[in-house]
């Protein structure tokens, strides 16, 4: 990287890299004492016997036999020690209404719901699905489950009925917590209706708890559906926290892989909590009186770790926003920053690029001087977006903490550390690993690559936030992540380490898509297409997009009886929307007569993508039907002509 790409931000903040190097070295050399010390960021009911048990790889176990409760750490200890009246959340509704809940208020709400869950027969180890929009009941439900040791699985409220039922089925959930509806872009999404449909396909759920949010008319099924407000009336409830083993599961979060159904990443209580509390502190250096705003959705891991658990562990005040960032106008984010004097703002490159399109006028309408640190997550940030964020939002005065991590890693893996010493920032680089993280860049055969060489990023050792396993599938856990490079965690991304040791994350190396920062599997979309009555074959891939990072493109071959049906494309769109959710709907669906295949009949998705994107298709010697390639080209040409005309 050229020297001019280094911005002078560190002259304003920490000159040089501070203690980072020393702390990082200690984290690798003295694993036990390092994590003994940093585990004290939490209150433990019983101390662990062993910091790290590596006897059964890849099932690494941290803080073995330690006991704690996550909701106790998020609430009780603050209520007892000076933060009782401090705001835990400043919540802003899509309509602009505000609700402030203190630590004591949140503590009471969590206890009420925990009591209600117990009364409804939910106990330690039971699984519950939480399918809620961005309302305060979401963190309340997560913490109430954690309090009684129930394992929750949060399903993003933008997911459709098929995605929901699949998660209910795999987790064998006994209960669903949902709302009548959700507000999104001024419209109502009928969540309860989606739950009703999903439950027709599954049998494990006995109770549905419904939060009243939109007032939408819904069907309440006798004996199954209960209003949340009817069972959380006991304002004085206190539920003794269940002391969980460090390695008992806390939650399951489903995420897309390259094959088959979404993977249920299981996070534990101890190591995960230690990891997210420390990484938030290191990377962003939040102060006691700061206002933190992680503008993600709670349904993704970013929200789990950095809207709910880590900020509460640290006793911070968070802003939480219900709706879309451009609703009612493109200055929504900036208006909230100004209104609540937000100090630390954490959002995604897609959000930034979306707002760039509306111009500088919108941030200029607001006083953003409260901002001290900015963060991004979810996908690589292109230098142009980085600079816009830095100059227009940070007024060239706030470092940008580009945090690289995954659902599976629990918390940040590579990110600049405000608290440990900020390195000079290079726009587009997530800089250096967090303490305890040892990345390596490898070629296909596992040879380590040198500076500036693009390869696969892997990790040489476990870290406390690492997921425990995949739900119901320890073998897939081993195969998907630990087989490519034995003894290492393989995460599916390309990266480069430059001559100064900075890491540059270059996107997915596999068939996983990143659409607006959301991780989606090509395979899930292909499955949904193939399972529709019209489609015989499908190939789905991601096409680069200047705002969303990638958009979804699908090529389909129709069954004979549907050839020439002009309604097919719109009915496929509708089907995907209902089945998987709006974010899965392809930007382009092309109907062709054949798809490129190998002699053994396997669809060559790589070739479809290359031809459609006008790139060299690479080795096509195994291609059986070369006419299909011309057909793809023609479909794309016809499409762009139509788009122009
Ligand atoms: C994938 C993980 C991280 C929480 C939200 C997404 C990509 C994530 C960055 C970043 C470049 C990034 C990777 C990763 N990614 N953050 N700062 N720079 N790429 O979690 O849905 O599990 O997705 O997101 O490709 O593997 P996720």
XYZ file of C-alpha atoms and ligand atoms in Angstrom:
672
model
C 0.000 0.000 0.000
C 1.236 3.444 -0.848
C 2.150 5.709 2.049
C -0.417 8.355 1.055
C -3.189 5.898 1.819
C -2.410 6.171 5.514
C -4.633 8.777 7.021
C -3.366 11.051 9.782
C -6.139 10.008 12.141
C -3.691 8.677 14.690
C -2.233 12.138 15.094
C -5.529 13.153 16.586
C -5.803 10.020 18.673
C -3.218 7.596 19.950
C 0.111 8.321 18.367
C 1.600 5.068 17.188
C 0.320 1.685 18.128
C 0.590 2.031 21.909
C 0.670 -1.138 23.919
C -1.074 -3.179 21.289
C 1.956 -5.165 20.162
C 2.975 -6.074 23.683
C -0.545 -7.102 24.702
C -1.006 -9.063 21.515
C 2.258 -10.950 22.066
C 1.308 -11.729 25.647
C -2.073 -13.081 24.483
C -0.324 -15.652 22.302
C 2.523 -16.523 24.637
C 0.739 -16.653 27.981
C -2.699 -17.903 27.063
C -3.751 -19.005 30.549
C -2.738 -15.960 32.533
C -3.940 -13.612 29.804
C -7.444 -15.056 29.785
C -7.531 -15.584 33.576
C -7.191 -11.842 33.808
C -9.569 -10.911 31.026
C -12.280 -13.317 32.121
C -12.695 -11.078 35.174
C -14.578 -8.655 32.989
C -17.540 -10.819 34.050
C -18.822 -11.951 37.446
C -18.518 -15.701 37.840
C -20.587 -17.733 40.251
C -17.886 -20.384 40.304
C -14.387 -20.073 38.979
C -13.240 -22.327 36.146
C -10.747 -25.192 36.634
C -9.021 -24.925 33.272
C -8.735 -21.896 31.013
C -8.568 -23.857 27.769
C -9.142 -27.554 27.213
C -7.725 -28.559 23.824
C -7.881 -32.288 24.445
C -10.651 -32.958 21.954
C -10.070 -30.748 18.913
C -11.872 -29.087 17.231
C -14.198 -29.061 20.244
C -12.155 -26.550 22.215
C -13.584 -25.663 25.600
C -12.857 -22.448 27.504
C -13.162 -21.737 31.229
C -14.029 -25.359 31.910
C -16.404 -25.899 34.844
C -16.791 -22.187 35.392
C -20.342 -21.148 36.214
C -22.086 -17.889 35.454
C -25.290 -16.372 34.197
C -25.396 -14.018 31.261
C -28.453 -12.041 32.403
C -26.882 -11.631 35.855
C -23.831 -10.119 34.196
C -25.942 -7.919 31.949
C -28.320 -6.707 34.648
C -28.144 -7.732 38.313
C -24.617 -6.605 38.913
C -25.283 -3.184 37.433
C -28.501 -2.788 39.370
C -26.621 -3.624 42.569
C -23.561 -1.546 41.869
C -24.410 1.961 40.851
C -26.040 1.712 37.449
C -29.594 1.116 38.604
C -30.930 4.350 37.149
C -28.663 4.454 34.131
C -30.298 4.062 30.728
C -29.632 0.657 29.214
C -31.462 1.433 25.982
C -32.717 4.555 24.320
C -35.161 3.067 21.868
C -36.459 4.965 18.862
C -39.480 3.700 16.974
C -39.831 4.002 13.247
C -42.490 6.649 13.876
C -40.010 8.610 15.993
C -41.417 7.699 19.416
C -38.854 7.219 22.122
C -38.644 4.854 25.058
C -35.879 4.872 27.608
C -35.361 1.830 29.759
C -32.988 1.920 32.714
C -30.952 -1.032 33.933
C -33.481 -1.455 36.715
C -36.351 -1.278 34.253
C -34.762 -3.866 32.020
C -33.975 -6.061 35.013
C -37.644 -6.009 36.018
C -38.898 -6.744 32.538
C -36.487 -9.627 32.149
C -37.504 -11.083 35.485
C -41.190 -10.785 34.640
C -40.743 -12.607 31.404
C -38.401 -15.191 32.929
C -41.118 -15.910 35.489
C -43.725 -16.167 32.749
C -41.557 -18.578 30.781
C -41.181 -20.753 33.845
C -44.906 -20.661 34.493
C -45.425 -21.804 30.926
C -43.214 -24.794 31.574
C -40.004 -23.650 29.921
C -36.921 -24.701 31.804
C -33.176 -25.059 31.536
C -32.057 -26.579 28.239
C -35.377 -26.026 26.445
C -35.165 -24.351 23.071
C -37.184 -21.293 22.159
C -37.421 -19.345 18.923
C -37.489 -15.557 19.067
C -38.946 -13.995 15.930
C -39.217 -10.315 16.767
C -38.565 -6.960 15.155
C -36.308 -4.313 16.664
C -38.356 -3.651 19.768
C -37.279 -3.753 23.406
C -38.982 -7.103 23.853
C -36.208 -8.592 21.704
C -33.363 -8.070 24.206
C -35.822 -8.768 27.036
C -36.689 -12.159 25.532
C -33.045 -13.074 24.929
C -32.063 -12.154 28.476
C -35.094 -13.882 30.022
C -34.211 -17.084 28.187
C -30.588 -16.772 29.300
C -31.701 -16.160 32.876
C -33.485 -19.495 33.131
C -30.967 -21.391 30.996
C -33.273 -21.846 28.007
C -31.434 -21.847 24.696
C -32.863 -19.324 22.283
C -32.576 -19.085 18.546
C -33.353 -15.671 17.171
C -34.777 -15.632 13.660
C -34.374 -12.346 11.792
C -37.839 -10.813 11.342
C -37.139 -10.331 7.628
C -37.044 -14.092 7.065
C -39.976 -15.873 5.498
C -42.058 -18.810 6.544
C -39.826 -21.515 5.054
C -36.701 -20.162 6.729
C -38.593 -19.927 10.024
C -40.060 -23.421 9.952
C -36.673 -24.897 9.068
C -35.158 -23.252 12.149
C -38.019 -24.345 14.393
C -37.591 -27.862 13.147
C -33.826 -28.046 13.504
C -33.818 -26.476 16.965
C -36.857 -28.500 18.156
C -38.175 -25.347 19.775
C -40.995 -25.662 22.312
C -42.011 -22.019 22.122
C -42.022 -19.109 19.687
C -41.899 -15.525 20.898
C -43.155 -13.169 18.220
C -45.194 -10.000 17.625
C -48.443 -9.346 15.823
C -46.497 -7.360 13.260
C -43.429 -5.271 12.585
C -43.110 -1.750 11.221
C -40.794 -1.508 8.252
C -40.572 1.437 5.873
C -43.908 2.680 7.085
C -45.582 -0.631 6.303
C -46.608 -3.539 8.481
C -45.008 -6.963 8.132
C -47.442 -9.532 9.472
C -45.151 -11.625 11.620
C -47.758 -13.630 13.498
C -49.297 -14.776 10.235
C -45.906 -16.042 9.094
C -45.525 -17.910 12.393
C -48.962 -19.502 11.933
C -47.936 -20.766 8.506
C -44.578 -22.042 9.711
C -46.223 -23.930 12.560
C -48.401 -25.864 10.157
C -45.246 -27.615 9.030
C -43.734 -28.360 12.430
C -44.931 -30.013 15.613
C -42.556 -29.192 18.470
C -44.024 -25.789 19.434
C -46.650 -25.797 22.189
C -46.823 -22.090 22.977
C -46.644 -18.871 20.999
C -46.108 -15.709 23.018
C -47.250 -12.647 21.110
C -46.119 -9.072 21.688
C -48.617 -6.447 20.633
C -46.742 -3.976 18.476
C -48.680 -2.966 15.373
C -52.237 -3.712 16.462
C -52.735 -5.766 13.318
C -55.663 -8.180 13.413
C -54.360 -11.682 14.068
C -55.710 -15.148 14.769
C -55.048 -16.349 18.305
C -55.151 -20.125 18.426
C -56.851 -21.323 21.595
C -54.509 -23.253 23.869
C -51.406 -22.256 21.932
C -51.220 -18.490 21.498
C -50.872 -16.117 24.442
C -50.441 -12.360 24.570
C -47.176 -11.384 26.184
C -48.850 -8.622 28.216
C -51.241 -11.137 29.751
C -48.458 -13.177 31.314
C -45.976 -10.481 32.342
C -48.099 -8.577 34.797
C -46.268 -9.564 37.953
C -44.063 -6.498 38.265
C -42.318 -7.766 41.375
C -41.149 -11.082 39.996
C -37.625 -12.133 40.774
C -36.213 -15.245 39.200
C -33.023 -16.681 40.597
C -30.551 -16.864 37.691
C -29.657 -20.398 36.621
C -25.931 -20.899 37.041
C -24.866 -22.158 33.671
C -21.759 -24.056 32.830
C -19.345 -22.009 30.796
C -19.816 -24.444 27.900
C -23.571 -24.846 28.126
C -25.193 -23.390 25.030
C -26.509 -19.832 25.227
C -28.003 -19.580 21.770
C -28.137 -21.090 18.312
C -27.864 -18.737 15.368
C -28.452 -20.097 11.892
C -26.189 -18.920 9.121
C -25.699 -19.841 5.490
C -23.128 -22.296 4.269
C -22.089 -23.603 0.887
C -24.056 -26.827 1.013
C -27.361 -27.972 2.400
C -29.462 -26.244 4.995
C -28.357 -23.267 7.079
C -25.954 -24.164 9.859
C -26.969 -23.691 13.475
C -23.916 -22.121 15.097
C -24.039 -22.805 18.842
C -22.492 -20.234 21.172
C -21.784 -20.939 24.810
C -22.201 -18.872 27.963
C -18.641 -18.370 29.202
C -16.038 -18.024 26.477
C -18.425 -16.185 24.177
C -19.309 -13.626 26.839
C -15.676 -13.051 27.804
C -14.842 -12.583 24.149
C -17.510 -10.082 23.195
C -17.097 -7.949 26.324
C -13.341 -7.696 25.833
C -13.410 -7.153 22.081
C -15.958 -4.328 22.384
C -13.787 -2.699 25.012
C -10.564 -3.123 23.057
C -11.822 -2.073 19.664
C -14.076 0.867 20.565
C -12.860 1.935 24.018
C -16.325 2.967 25.201
C -16.446 5.260 28.234
C -18.938 5.071 31.073
C -21.044 7.984 29.887
C -20.875 7.224 26.203
C -23.841 6.484 24.039
C -23.202 3.480 21.887
C -25.185 2.737 18.780
C -24.834 -0.506 16.920
C -27.246 0.092 14.057
C -27.550 -3.561 13.027
C -30.598 -5.806 13.416
C -30.704 -8.000 16.507
C -31.534 -10.933 14.248
C -27.919 -11.144 13.066
C -24.884 -11.930 15.164
C -23.833 -8.285 15.195
C -26.988 -7.472 17.103
C -26.692 -10.454 19.453
C -23.152 -9.609 20.453
C -23.015 -5.835 20.175
C -26.562 -4.543 20.688
C -27.535 -6.948 23.402
C -24.862 -8.780 25.326
C -21.531 -6.935 25.196
C -22.861 -3.397 25.768
C -24.939 -4.625 28.701
C -21.998 -6.536 30.171
C -20.055 -3.276 30.075
C -22.977 -1.327 31.547
C -23.246 1.014 28.573
C -26.153 3.025 27.268
C -27.193 1.878 23.791
C -29.379 3.461 21.201
C -31.681 1.041 19.452
C -33.666 1.932 16.349
C -36.695 0.053 15.114
C -36.878 0.840 11.449
C -35.224 1.377 8.104
C -32.330 3.842 7.930
C -33.880 5.803 5.094
C -37.304 6.079 6.685
C -38.906 8.596 6.720
C -35.925 10.380 5.126
C -32.264 9.640 4.389
C -31.132 11.623 7.430
C -32.649 9.211 9.956
C -29.283 7.997 11.251
C -27.876 11.503 11.547
C -31.001 12.826 13.161
C -30.764 10.149 15.859
C -27.044 10.785 16.352
C -27.781 14.465 16.902
C -30.875 13.990 19.027
C -29.178 11.560 21.414
C -25.591 12.818 21.162
C -24.355 9.388 20.084
C -20.613 8.965 20.636
C -19.878 5.612 19.042
C -21.637 4.586 15.851
C -21.306 1.129 14.349
C -22.935 0.350 10.994
C -22.338 -1.436 7.683
C -20.668 -0.492 4.398
C -23.987 -1.049 2.613
C -25.710 1.441 4.903
C -22.953 3.958 4.221
C -23.100 3.418 0.459
C -26.888 3.690 0.506
C -26.635 7.041 2.257
C -23.814 8.293 0.025
C -26.263 8.167 -2.871
C -28.419 10.807 -1.219
C -25.491 13.168 -0.908
C -23.766 15.183 1.793
C -26.767 17.394 2.244
C -28.291 14.981 4.752
C -25.445 14.626 7.215
C -24.898 18.405 6.952
C -28.403 19.005 8.261
C -27.269 17.700 11.645
C -24.750 18.369 14.356
C -22.636 15.224 14.445
C -19.987 16.607 16.771
C -20.804 14.113 19.532
C -19.310 11.280 17.452
C -15.909 10.095 18.603
C -15.515 6.671 17.001
C -17.103 5.111 13.919
C -17.275 1.423 13.100
C -18.223 -0.817 10.203
C -18.995 -4.498 9.803
C -20.390 -7.162 7.532
C -18.457 -6.904 4.274
C -15.315 -5.312 2.947
C -15.539 -1.529 2.948
C -14.302 0.063 -0.249
C -11.894 2.980 0.286
C -14.310 5.485 -1.291
C -17.062 4.632 1.206
C -14.501 4.618 4.034
C -13.393 8.138 3.113
C -16.926 9.429 2.798
C -17.775 8.059 6.233
C -14.546 9.419 7.657
C -14.926 12.910 6.193
C -18.658 13.516 6.209
C -19.746 11.662 9.296
C -16.563 11.655 11.332
C -15.597 15.180 10.177
C -12.065 13.786 9.656
C -11.877 13.469 13.392
C -13.032 9.938 14.224
C -11.127 6.744 13.604
C -12.951 4.069 11.663
C -12.990 0.707 13.347
C -13.460 -1.801 10.542
C -14.360 -5.007 12.358
C -13.914 -8.269 10.523
C -15.610 -11.319 12.000
C -18.372 -13.897 11.482
C -21.386 -15.483 13.107
C -19.148 -18.374 14.078
C -16.430 -16.250 15.667
C -18.871 -14.644 18.119
C -17.046 -11.309 18.137
C -14.428 -9.212 16.352
C -11.408 -11.086 14.982
C -9.512 -8.400 13.117
C -10.049 -4.748 13.955
C -8.116 -1.689 15.076
C -7.965 -1.313 18.858
C -8.825 2.105 20.231
C -8.145 0.978 23.764
C -4.870 -0.837 23.164
C -3.304 1.617 20.740
C -4.674 2.608 17.409
C -2.518 1.864 14.382
C -2.408 4.353 11.512
C -5.513 3.431 9.543
C -5.575 2.365 5.922
C -9.017 2.728 4.318
C -10.293 -0.731 3.471
C -8.057 -2.667 5.851
C -9.357 -4.093 9.123
C -5.719 -3.720 10.291
C -4.586 -6.148 13.000
C -5.910 -9.167 14.883
C -7.545 -8.886 18.279
C -5.487 -10.308 21.157
C -5.679 -14.092 21.136
C -6.314 -14.307 17.402
C -3.610 -15.771 15.195
C -4.522 -15.465 11.513
C -2.581 -16.971 8.662
C -2.917 -16.613 4.882
C -2.649 -19.905 3.024
C -2.747 -21.204 -0.499
C -4.953 -24.065 -1.626
C -2.423 -26.608 -0.349
C -1.915 -25.052 3.038
C 1.350 -23.281 2.345
C 1.708 -19.956 4.059
C 1.771 -17.020 1.657
C 3.971 -13.971 1.827
C 3.191 -10.263 2.040
C 0.819 -9.056 -0.648
C -0.201 -12.539 -1.792
C -3.898 -13.292 -1.913
C -4.988 -16.478 -0.211
C -7.429 -18.040 2.225
C -7.511 -16.703 5.741
C -7.450 -19.263 8.547
C -6.762 -19.203 12.277
C -4.053 -21.205 13.931
C -5.594 -21.429 17.363
C -8.954 -21.270 19.110
C -10.184 -18.053 20.771
C -12.753 -17.807 23.574
C -15.626 -16.573 21.399
C -15.447 -19.476 19.011
C -18.733 -21.341 18.497
C -18.994 -24.686 20.265
C -20.443 -26.765 17.447
C -23.225 -26.879 14.865
C -26.598 -27.834 16.269
C -27.324 -31.527 15.662
C -24.274 -31.831 13.462
C -20.835 -31.992 15.100
C -19.527 -33.813 12.046
C -20.459 -30.969 9.735
C -18.786 -28.599 12.208
C -15.549 -30.538 11.859
C -15.776 -30.938 8.115
C -16.870 -27.435 7.165
C -14.348 -25.556 9.263
C -11.445 -27.782 10.312
C -10.837 -30.178 7.460
C -9.411 -27.924 4.763
C -6.457 -26.998 6.962
C -6.029 -29.571 9.733
C -5.583 -28.001 13.143
C -6.834 -24.643 11.948
C -10.166 -22.879 11.643
C -11.008 -22.117 8.015
C -13.519 -19.331 7.581
C -14.187 -19.107 3.842
C -12.725 -15.681 3.098
C -9.927 -14.406 0.900
C -7.411 -12.028 2.394
C -4.028 -10.412 1.925
C -1.533 -9.356 4.554
C 0.492 -6.413 3.299
C 4.150 -5.652 3.971
C 3.230 -3.675 7.104
C 1.297 -6.630 8.498
C -2.168 -5.137 7.830
C -4.954 -7.522 6.874
C -7.177 -6.750 3.894
C -10.296 -8.885 3.700
C -11.293 -9.539 0.136
C -14.651 -11.276 0.372
C -15.948 -14.813 0.288
C -13.910 -17.561 -1.302
C -16.902 -19.880 -1.480
C -20.448 -19.892 -2.767
C -21.806 -17.812 0.064
C -23.241 -14.419 -0.921
C -22.950 -11.127 0.881
C -25.947 -9.036 -0.100
C -26.107 -5.748 1.808
C -23.841 -7.421 4.337
C -26.320 -10.276 4.815
C -24.906 -13.720 4.447
C -27.044 -15.811 2.102
C -26.406 -19.203 0.551
C -26.717 -19.631 -3.210
C -27.838 -23.151 -2.401
C -30.846 -21.979 -0.357
C -32.079 -19.840 -3.237
C -31.498 -22.604 -5.769
C -33.397 -25.023 -3.519
C -36.328 -22.635 -3.240
C -36.385 -22.218 -7.012
C -36.142 -25.925 -7.750
C -38.849 -26.770 -5.258
C -41.296 -24.463 -7.047
C -43.627 -26.159 -9.491
C -42.267 -24.315 -12.538
C -38.511 -24.783 -12.272
C -36.494 -27.774 -13.433
C -32.982 -26.431 -12.879
C -31.437 -23.335 -11.343
C -28.074 -21.645 -10.953
C -27.659 -18.685 -8.605
C -24.665 -16.429 -8.101
C -23.707 -12.983 -6.843
C -23.076 -10.055 -9.164
C -20.980 -7.148 -7.884
C -23.057 -4.100 -6.994
C -21.821 -0.664 -6.032
C -24.283 -0.224 -3.175
C -25.187 -3.690 -1.902
C -21.798 -5.292 -2.459
C -23.494 -8.086 -4.357
C -26.926 -8.724 -5.806
C -28.499 -12.082 -6.552
C -28.772 -13.311 -10.125
C -30.608 -16.523 -11.032
C -30.723 -18.538 -14.227
C -33.555 -21.037 -14.442
C -34.649 -23.772 -16.806
C -38.416 -24.241 -16.726
C -40.325 -27.488 -16.841
C -41.854 -28.093 -20.271
C -45.373 -27.159 -19.311
C -44.256 -23.713 -18.107
C -42.161 -22.738 -21.110
C -43.363 -19.465 -22.523
C -45.315 -18.604 -19.386
C -44.756 -14.859 -18.986
C -45.891 -14.853 -15.360
C -43.252 -17.287 -14.194
C -40.607 -14.790 -13.170
C -42.924 -12.734 -10.998
C -44.409 -15.814 -9.380
C -40.893 -17.085 -8.601
C -40.063 -13.748 -7.013
C -43.178 -13.950 -4.890
C -42.412 -17.482 -3.869
C -38.883 -16.648 -2.721
C -40.126 -13.614 -0.844
C -42.631 -15.704 1.088
C -40.455 -18.730 1.545
C -37.082 -17.201 2.409
C -37.756 -13.485 2.854
C -37.418 -10.270 0.830
C -33.612 -10.107 1.070
C -33.378 -13.363 -0.870
C -35.328 -12.179 -3.898
C -33.021 -12.159 -6.951
C -32.402 -8.864 -8.684
C -32.424 -10.708 -12.010
C -34.076 -13.982 -12.985
C -33.219 -15.216 -16.474
C -35.073 -18.042 -18.171
C -32.909 -20.234 -20.418
C -33.382 -23.586 -22.148
C -30.258 -25.252 -20.789
C -27.549 -24.599 -18.242
C -23.895 -25.482 -18.684
C -23.242 -28.903 -17.224
C -20.438 -31.350 -16.770
C -20.668 -34.722 -18.473
C -21.862 -36.156 -15.200
C -24.754 -33.692 -15.228
C -23.572 -31.229 -12.586
C -24.524 -27.619 -13.242
C -21.401 -25.478 -13.636
C -22.427 -22.449 -11.618
C -18.914 -21.025 -11.966
C -19.290 -20.986 -15.753
C -22.770 -19.443 -15.615
C -21.423 -16.672 -13.424
C -18.310 -16.015 -15.491
C -20.218 -15.869 -18.772
C -22.969 -13.706 -17.333
C -20.432 -11.281 -15.881
C -18.535 -11.252 -19.144
C -15.437 -12.771 -17.586
C -13.314 -15.628 -18.831
C -15.108 -18.828 -17.884
C -11.855 -20.607 -16.998
C -11.472 -24.287 -17.700
C -14.540 -25.483 -19.591
C -13.056 -28.716 -20.914
C -15.586 -30.737 -18.924
C -18.474 -28.723 -20.332
C -21.009 -30.945 -22.058
C -23.287 -28.462 -23.811
C -21.437 -25.396 -25.068
C -24.579 -23.956 -26.685
C -25.798 -23.114 -23.178
C -22.969 -20.621 -22.853
C -24.211 -18.667 -25.869
C -27.687 -18.723 -24.460
C -26.543 -17.141 -21.205
C -24.729 -14.453 -23.134
C -27.833 -13.741 -25.195
C -30.059 -13.606 -22.129
C -27.753 -11.056 -20.500
C -27.536 -8.967 -23.670
C -31.292 -8.939 -24.070
C -31.625 -7.983 -20.418
C -29.231 -5.038 -20.598
C -30.892 -3.798 -23.789
C -34.217 -3.893 -22.037
C -32.785 -2.094 -19.011
C -31.389 0.648 -21.236
C -34.554 0.974 -23.288
C -18.750 -12.794 6.643
C -19.438 -13.208 7.899
C -19.432 -10.036 11.220
C -20.786 -9.980 11.702
C -21.811 -9.791 10.633
C -21.656 -10.744 9.491
C -17.798 -10.842 5.787
C -17.752 -9.422 7.853
C -16.237 -7.955 7.365
C -15.291 -6.904 7.266
C -14.673 -7.763 5.183
C -16.333 -8.863 6.298
C -16.833 -11.978 5.613
C -17.261 -12.965 6.685
N -17.298 -9.761 6.630
N -17.127 -8.335 8.306
N -15.128 -5.978 8.234
N -14.520 -6.850 6.153
N -15.551 -8.764 5.210
O -21.528 -12.051 9.944
O -23.198 -13.067 8.431
O -21.518 -14.507 9.635
O -20.825 -13.016 7.754
O -18.952 -11.415 6.411
O -17.022 -12.513 4.344
O -16.889 -14.277 6.437
P -21.818 -13.230 8.961
